[in-house]
Short mmCIF file of C-alpha atoms and ligand atoms in Angstrom, two decimals:
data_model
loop_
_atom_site.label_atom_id
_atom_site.label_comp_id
_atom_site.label_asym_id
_atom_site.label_seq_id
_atom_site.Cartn_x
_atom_site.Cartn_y
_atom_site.Cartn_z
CA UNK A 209 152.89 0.89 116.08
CA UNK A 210 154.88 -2.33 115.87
CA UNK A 211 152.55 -4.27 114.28
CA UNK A 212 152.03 -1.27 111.35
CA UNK A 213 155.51 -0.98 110.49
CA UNK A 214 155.68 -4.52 110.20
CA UNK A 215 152.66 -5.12 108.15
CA UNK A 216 153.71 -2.34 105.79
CA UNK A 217 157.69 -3.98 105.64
CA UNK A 218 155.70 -7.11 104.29
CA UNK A 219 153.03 -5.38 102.35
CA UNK A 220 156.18 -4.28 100.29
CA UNK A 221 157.26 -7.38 99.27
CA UNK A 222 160.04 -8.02 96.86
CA UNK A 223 163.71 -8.44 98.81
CA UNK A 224 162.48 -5.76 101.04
CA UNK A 225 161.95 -7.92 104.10
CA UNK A 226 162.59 -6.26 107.48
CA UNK A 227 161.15 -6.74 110.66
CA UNK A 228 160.81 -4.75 113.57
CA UNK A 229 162.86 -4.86 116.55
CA UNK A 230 162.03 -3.27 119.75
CA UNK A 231 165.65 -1.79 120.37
CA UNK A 232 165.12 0.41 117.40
CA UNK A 233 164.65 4.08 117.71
CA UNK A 234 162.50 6.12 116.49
CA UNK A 235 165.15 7.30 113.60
CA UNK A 236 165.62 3.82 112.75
CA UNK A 237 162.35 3.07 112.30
CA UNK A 238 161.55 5.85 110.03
CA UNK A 239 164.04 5.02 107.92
CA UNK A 240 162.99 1.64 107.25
CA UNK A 241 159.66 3.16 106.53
CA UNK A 242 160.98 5.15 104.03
CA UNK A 243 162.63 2.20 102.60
CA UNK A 244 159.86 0.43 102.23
CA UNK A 245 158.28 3.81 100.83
CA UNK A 246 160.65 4.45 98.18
CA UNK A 247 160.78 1.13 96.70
CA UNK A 248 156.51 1.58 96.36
CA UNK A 249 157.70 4.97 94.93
CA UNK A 250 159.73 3.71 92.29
CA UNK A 251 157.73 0.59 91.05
CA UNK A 252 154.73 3.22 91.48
CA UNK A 253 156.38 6.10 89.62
CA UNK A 254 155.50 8.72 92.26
CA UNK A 255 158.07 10.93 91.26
CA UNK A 256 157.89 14.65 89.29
CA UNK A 257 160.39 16.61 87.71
CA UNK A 258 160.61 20.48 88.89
CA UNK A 259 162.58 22.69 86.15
CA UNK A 260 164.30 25.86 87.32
CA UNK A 261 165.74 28.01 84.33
CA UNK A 262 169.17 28.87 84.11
CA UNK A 263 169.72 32.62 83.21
CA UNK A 264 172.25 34.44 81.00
CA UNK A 265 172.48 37.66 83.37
CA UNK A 266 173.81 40.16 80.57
CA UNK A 267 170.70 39.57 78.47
CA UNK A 268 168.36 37.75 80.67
CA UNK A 269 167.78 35.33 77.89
CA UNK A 270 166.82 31.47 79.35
CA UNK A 271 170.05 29.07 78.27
CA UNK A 272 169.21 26.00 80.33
CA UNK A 273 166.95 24.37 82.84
CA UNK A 274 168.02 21.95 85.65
CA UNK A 275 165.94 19.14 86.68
CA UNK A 276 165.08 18.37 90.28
CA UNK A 277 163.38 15.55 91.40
CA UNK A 278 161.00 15.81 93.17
CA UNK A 279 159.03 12.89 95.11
CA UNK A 280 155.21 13.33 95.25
CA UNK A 281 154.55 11.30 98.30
CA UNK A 282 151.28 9.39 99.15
CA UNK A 283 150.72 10.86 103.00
CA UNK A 284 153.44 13.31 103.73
CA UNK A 285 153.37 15.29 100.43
CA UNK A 286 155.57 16.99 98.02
CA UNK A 287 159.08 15.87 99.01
CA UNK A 288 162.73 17.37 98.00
CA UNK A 289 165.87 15.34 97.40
CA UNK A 290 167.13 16.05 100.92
CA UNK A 291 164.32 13.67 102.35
CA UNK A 292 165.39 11.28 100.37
CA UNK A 293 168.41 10.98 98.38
CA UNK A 294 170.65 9.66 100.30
CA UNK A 295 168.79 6.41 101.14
CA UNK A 296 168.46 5.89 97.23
CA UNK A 297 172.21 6.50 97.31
CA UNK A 298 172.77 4.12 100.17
CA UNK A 299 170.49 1.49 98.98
CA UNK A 300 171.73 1.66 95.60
CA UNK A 301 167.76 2.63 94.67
CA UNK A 302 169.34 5.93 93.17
CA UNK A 303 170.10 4.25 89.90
CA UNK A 304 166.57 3.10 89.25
CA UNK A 305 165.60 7.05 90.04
CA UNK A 306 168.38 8.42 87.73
CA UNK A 307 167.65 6.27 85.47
CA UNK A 308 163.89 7.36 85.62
CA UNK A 309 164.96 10.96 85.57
CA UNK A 310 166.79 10.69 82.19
CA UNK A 311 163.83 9.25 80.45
CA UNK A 312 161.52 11.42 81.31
CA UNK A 313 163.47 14.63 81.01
CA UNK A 314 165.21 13.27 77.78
CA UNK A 315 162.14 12.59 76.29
CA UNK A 316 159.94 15.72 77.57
CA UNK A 317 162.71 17.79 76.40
CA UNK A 318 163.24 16.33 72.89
CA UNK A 319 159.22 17.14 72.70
CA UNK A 320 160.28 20.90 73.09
CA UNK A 321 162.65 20.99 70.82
CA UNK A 322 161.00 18.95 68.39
CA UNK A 323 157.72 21.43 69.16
CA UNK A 324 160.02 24.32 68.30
CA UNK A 325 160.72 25.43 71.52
CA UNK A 326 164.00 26.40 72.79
CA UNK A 327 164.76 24.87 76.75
CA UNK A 328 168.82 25.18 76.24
CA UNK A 329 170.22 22.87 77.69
CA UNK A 330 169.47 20.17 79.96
CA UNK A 331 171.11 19.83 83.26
CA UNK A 332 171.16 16.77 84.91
CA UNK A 333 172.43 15.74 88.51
CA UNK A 334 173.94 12.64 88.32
CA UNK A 335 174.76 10.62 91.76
CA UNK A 336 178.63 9.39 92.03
CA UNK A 337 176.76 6.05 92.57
CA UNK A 338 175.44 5.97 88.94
CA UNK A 339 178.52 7.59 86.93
CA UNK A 340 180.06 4.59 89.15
CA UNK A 341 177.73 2.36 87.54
CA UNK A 342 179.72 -0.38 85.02
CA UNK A 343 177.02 0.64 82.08
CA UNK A 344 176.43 3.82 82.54
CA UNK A 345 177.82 4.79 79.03
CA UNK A 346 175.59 2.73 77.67
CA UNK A 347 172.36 3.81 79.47
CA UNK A 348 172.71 7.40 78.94
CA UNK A 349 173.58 6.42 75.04
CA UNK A 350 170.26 4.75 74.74
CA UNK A 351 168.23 6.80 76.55
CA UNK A 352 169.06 9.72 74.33
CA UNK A 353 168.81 7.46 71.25
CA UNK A 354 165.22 6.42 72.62
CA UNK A 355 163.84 10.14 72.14
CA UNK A 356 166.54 11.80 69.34
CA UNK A 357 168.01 13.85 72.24
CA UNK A 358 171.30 14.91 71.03
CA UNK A 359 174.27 15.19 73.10
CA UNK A 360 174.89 18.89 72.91
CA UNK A 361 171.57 19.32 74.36
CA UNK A 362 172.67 17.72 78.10
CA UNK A 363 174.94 18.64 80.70
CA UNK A 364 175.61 16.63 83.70
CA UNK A 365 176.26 17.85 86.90
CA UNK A 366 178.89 16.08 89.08
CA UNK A 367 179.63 16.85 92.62
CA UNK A 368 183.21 16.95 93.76
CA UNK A 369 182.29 15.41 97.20
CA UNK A 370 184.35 11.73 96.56
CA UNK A 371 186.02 12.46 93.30
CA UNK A 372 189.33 12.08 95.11
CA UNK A 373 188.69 8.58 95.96
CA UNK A 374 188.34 7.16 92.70
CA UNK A 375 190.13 9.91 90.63
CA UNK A 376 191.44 7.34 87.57
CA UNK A 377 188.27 6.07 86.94
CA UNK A 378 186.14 9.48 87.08
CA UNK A 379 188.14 11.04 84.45
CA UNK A 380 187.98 7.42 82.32
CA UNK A 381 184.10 7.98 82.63
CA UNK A 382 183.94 11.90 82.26
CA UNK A 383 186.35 11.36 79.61
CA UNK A 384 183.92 8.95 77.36
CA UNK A 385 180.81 10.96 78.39
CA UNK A 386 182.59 13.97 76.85
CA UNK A 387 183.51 12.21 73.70
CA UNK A 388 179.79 11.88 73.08
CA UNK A 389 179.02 15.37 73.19
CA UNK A 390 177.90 15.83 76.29
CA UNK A 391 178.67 19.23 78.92
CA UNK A 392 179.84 18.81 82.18
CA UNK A 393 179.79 20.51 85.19
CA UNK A 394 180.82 20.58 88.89
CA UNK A 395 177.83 21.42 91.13
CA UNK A 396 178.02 22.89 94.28
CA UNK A 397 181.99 23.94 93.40
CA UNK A 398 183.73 25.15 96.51
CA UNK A 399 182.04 22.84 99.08
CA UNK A 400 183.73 19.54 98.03
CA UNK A 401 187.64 18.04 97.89
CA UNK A 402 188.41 17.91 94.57
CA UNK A 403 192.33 18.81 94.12
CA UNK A 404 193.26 21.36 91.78
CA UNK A 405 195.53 18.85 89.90
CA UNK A 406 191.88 17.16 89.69
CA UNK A 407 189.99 19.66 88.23
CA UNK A 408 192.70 20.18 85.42
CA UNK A 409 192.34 16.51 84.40
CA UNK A 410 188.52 17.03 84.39
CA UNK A 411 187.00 17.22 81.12
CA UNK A 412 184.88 19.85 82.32
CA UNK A 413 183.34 22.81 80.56
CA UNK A 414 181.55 24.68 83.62
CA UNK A 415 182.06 25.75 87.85
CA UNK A 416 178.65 25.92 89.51
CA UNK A 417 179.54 28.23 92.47
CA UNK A 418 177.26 26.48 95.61
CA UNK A 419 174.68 28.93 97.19
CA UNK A 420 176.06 28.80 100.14
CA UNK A 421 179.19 31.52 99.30
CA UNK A 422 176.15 33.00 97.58
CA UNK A 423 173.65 34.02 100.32
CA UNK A 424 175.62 36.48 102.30
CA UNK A 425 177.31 38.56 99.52
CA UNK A 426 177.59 40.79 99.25
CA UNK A 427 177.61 41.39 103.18
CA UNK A 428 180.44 38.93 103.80
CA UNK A 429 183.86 40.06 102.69
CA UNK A 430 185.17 36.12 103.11
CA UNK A 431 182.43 34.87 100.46
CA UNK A 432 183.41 37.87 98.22
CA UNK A 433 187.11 36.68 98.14
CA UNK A 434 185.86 32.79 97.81
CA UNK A 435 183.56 34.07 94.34
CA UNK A 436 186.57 36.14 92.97
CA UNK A 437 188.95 32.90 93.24
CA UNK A 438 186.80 30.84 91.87
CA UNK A 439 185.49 33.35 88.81
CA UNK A 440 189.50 33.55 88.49
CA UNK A 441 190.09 30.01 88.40
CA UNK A 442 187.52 29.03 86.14
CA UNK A 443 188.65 31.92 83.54
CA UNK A 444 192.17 30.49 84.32
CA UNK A 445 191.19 26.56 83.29
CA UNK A 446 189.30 28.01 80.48
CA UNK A 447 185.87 27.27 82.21
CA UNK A 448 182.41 29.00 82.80
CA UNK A 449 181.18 29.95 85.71
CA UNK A 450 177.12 29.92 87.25
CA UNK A 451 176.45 30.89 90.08
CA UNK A 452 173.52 28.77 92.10
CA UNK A 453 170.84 30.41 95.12
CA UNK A 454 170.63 33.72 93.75
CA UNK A 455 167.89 35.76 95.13
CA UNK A 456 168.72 39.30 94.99
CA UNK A 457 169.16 42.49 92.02
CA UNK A 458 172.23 43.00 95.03
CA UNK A 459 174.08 39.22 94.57
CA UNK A 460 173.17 39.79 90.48
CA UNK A 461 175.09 43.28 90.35
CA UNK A 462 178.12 41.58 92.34
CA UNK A 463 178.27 38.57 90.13
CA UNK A 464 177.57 40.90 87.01
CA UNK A 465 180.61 43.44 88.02
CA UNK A 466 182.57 39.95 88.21
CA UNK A 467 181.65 38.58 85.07
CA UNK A 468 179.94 35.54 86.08
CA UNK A 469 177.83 35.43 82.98
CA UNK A 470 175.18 32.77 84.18
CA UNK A 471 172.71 32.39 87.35
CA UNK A 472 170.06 30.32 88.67
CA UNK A 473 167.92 31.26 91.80
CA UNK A 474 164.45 32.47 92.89
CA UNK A 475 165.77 35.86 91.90
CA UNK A 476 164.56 35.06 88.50
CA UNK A 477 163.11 31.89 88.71
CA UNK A 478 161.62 28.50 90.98
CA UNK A 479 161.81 25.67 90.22
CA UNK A 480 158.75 24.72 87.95
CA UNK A 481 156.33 22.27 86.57
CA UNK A 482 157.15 21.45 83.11
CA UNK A 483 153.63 23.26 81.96
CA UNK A 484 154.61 25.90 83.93
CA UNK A 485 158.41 26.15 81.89
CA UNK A 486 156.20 24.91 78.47
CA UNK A 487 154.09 28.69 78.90
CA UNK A 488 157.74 30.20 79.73
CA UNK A 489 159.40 29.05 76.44
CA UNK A 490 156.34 29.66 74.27
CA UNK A 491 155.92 33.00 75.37
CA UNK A 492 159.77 33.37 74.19
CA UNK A 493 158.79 31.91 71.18
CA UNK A 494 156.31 34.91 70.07
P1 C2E B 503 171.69 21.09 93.51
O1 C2E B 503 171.92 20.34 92.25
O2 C2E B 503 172.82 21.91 94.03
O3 C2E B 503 170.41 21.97 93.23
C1 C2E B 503 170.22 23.29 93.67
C2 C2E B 503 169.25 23.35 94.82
O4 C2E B 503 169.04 24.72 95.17
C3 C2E B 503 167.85 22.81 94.50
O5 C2E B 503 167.37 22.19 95.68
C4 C2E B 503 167.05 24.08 94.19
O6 C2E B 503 165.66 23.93 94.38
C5 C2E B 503 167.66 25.02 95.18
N1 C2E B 503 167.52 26.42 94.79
C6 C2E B 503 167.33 26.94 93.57
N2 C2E B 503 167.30 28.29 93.59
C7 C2E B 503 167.46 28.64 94.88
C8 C2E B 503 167.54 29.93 95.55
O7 C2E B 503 167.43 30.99 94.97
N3 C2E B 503 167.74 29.89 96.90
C9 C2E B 503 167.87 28.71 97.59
N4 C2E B 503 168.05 28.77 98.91
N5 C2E B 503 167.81 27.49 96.98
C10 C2E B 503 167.62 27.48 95.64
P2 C2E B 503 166.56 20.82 95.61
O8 C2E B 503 165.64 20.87 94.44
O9 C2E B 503 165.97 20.61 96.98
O10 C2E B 503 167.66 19.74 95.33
C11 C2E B 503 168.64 19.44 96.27
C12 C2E B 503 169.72 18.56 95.69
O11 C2E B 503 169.22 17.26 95.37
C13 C2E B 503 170.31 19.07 94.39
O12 C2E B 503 171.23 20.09 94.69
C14 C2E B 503 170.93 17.81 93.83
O13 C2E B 503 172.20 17.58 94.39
C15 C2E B 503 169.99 16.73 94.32
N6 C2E B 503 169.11 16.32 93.20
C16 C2E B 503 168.03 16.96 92.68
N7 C2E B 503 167.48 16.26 91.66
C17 C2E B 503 168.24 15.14 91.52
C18 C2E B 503 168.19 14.01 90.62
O14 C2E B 503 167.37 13.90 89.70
N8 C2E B 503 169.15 13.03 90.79
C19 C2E B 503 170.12 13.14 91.76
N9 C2E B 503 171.02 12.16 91.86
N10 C2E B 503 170.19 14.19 92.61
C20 C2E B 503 169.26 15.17 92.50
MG1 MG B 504 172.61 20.59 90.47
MG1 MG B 505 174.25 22.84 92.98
MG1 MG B 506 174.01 23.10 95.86
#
């Protein structure tokens, strides 16, 4: 077992040296694996994007698709971001994935448009750890001008989690990436710390309500009052509002009576390959 996980730590190569210890647990050792795994990952480009349609609920019309990553692994499969994203964000890997992400989205979705198909727009996740990043300006810039993608196409999704922490230079950042043209929007809203005072400085245009006050409604009467603050607030700061993780016509009717005006969630659609979304938006197209 030793001897494997050492081999492999060296079969890696490149500034990835580690070396096993025997006081290591079993947790430990995984996660160098995984390391080691992710680095191969990246050089190797094992990584696919999944596309999950965003949903105007009065007409049922498609007005966006987010990308999720999605990390085709060698032995242990099709992976999601929770197996993985955090290492990338703790060994800084994340802005070699990003990075990845917004080429190949930028340019698969300029293809659409260009093919006259309509996607919407483009949502994006975007780690704290890259909007951090000194040039990120720049890379999203040249990325888009890479594949013609124009700014009003994309919308970023930031999560409040640490916003607090480094509030000055979050809105400098937000502030230039919404000079370009470019949407933004707070994911998994209601979950994080961001101050109210925050969120007025934000040059935001959208709330993405997390699942999680999603799931139970409309059974639980303290999730209901969460969605009607935050519909309120976000009419209040002149925002819109999607809702994220919804599965049932029940959740739909609540959020419709509330005037949440956009969804995502199996209820209408997975997340999908992009030939999978490319039949989608050409049967749209007829
Ligand atoms: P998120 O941005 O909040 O994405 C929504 C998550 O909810 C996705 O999980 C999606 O597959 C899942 N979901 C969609 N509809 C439903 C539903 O009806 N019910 C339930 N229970 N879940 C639903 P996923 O794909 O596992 O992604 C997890 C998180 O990983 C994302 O959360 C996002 O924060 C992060 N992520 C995904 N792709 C990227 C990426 O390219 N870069 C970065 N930095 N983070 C990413
Ligand atoms: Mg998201
Ligand atoms: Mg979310
Ligand atoms: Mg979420």
């Amino acid at each position: 077992y030793a001897d494997t996980a050492m081999y492999r730590a060296k079969e890696s190569g490149r500034n990835n040296f580690q070396f096993y210890r025997p006081e290591m647990t079993k947790h430990a050792l995984e996660q160098m694996q995984m390391k080691t795994s992710l680095r191969q990952a990246i050089d190797n480009e094992e990584f696919i994007i999944h596309y999950q349609p965003q949903v105007d609920i009065a007409t049922d019309t498609l007005v966006g698709i987010e990308a999720l990553l999605r990390w085709q692994h060698p032995s242990k499969g099709l992976l999601t971001p929770k197996k993985f994203i955090s290492l990338a964000e703790e060994t800084g890997m994340i802005l070699e994935i990003d990075d990845w992400v917004m080429h190949t989205t930028m340019k698969q979705v300029s293809k659409w448009y260009h093919d006259g198909l309509d996607p919407g727009k483009l949502a994006l996740n975007i780690s704290m750890r890259h909007l951090e990043a000194p040039n990120f300006i720049y890379r999203i810039q040249n990325t888009m001008d890479s594949y013609g993608f124009k700014p009003e196409w994309l919308e970023l999704e930031i999560t409040e989690g640490h916003m607090m922490k480094n509030a000055m230079e979050i809105i400098n950042k937000l502030k230039q990436v919404s000079k370009l043209g470019i949407n933004i929007s707070i994911d998994d809203f209601g979950t994080g710390y961001s101050s109210l005072s925050l969120l007025k400085r934000l040059p935001i245009n959208r709330l993405k309500i997390d699942k999680s006050f999603i799931e139970d409604i409309p059974e639980d009467e303290e999730d209901l009052t969460i969605i009607n603050s935050i519909i309120a607030l976000a009419k209040s700061l002149n925002l819109k509002v999607i809702a994220e993780g919804v599965e049932t016509i029940e959740q739909i009717n609540f959020l419709k009576s509330k005037k949440c005006k956009y969804v995502q969630g199996h209820y209408y659609f997975y997340p999908m390959s992009a030939d999978e979304l490319q039949e989608i938006l050409l049967t749209n197209n007829e």
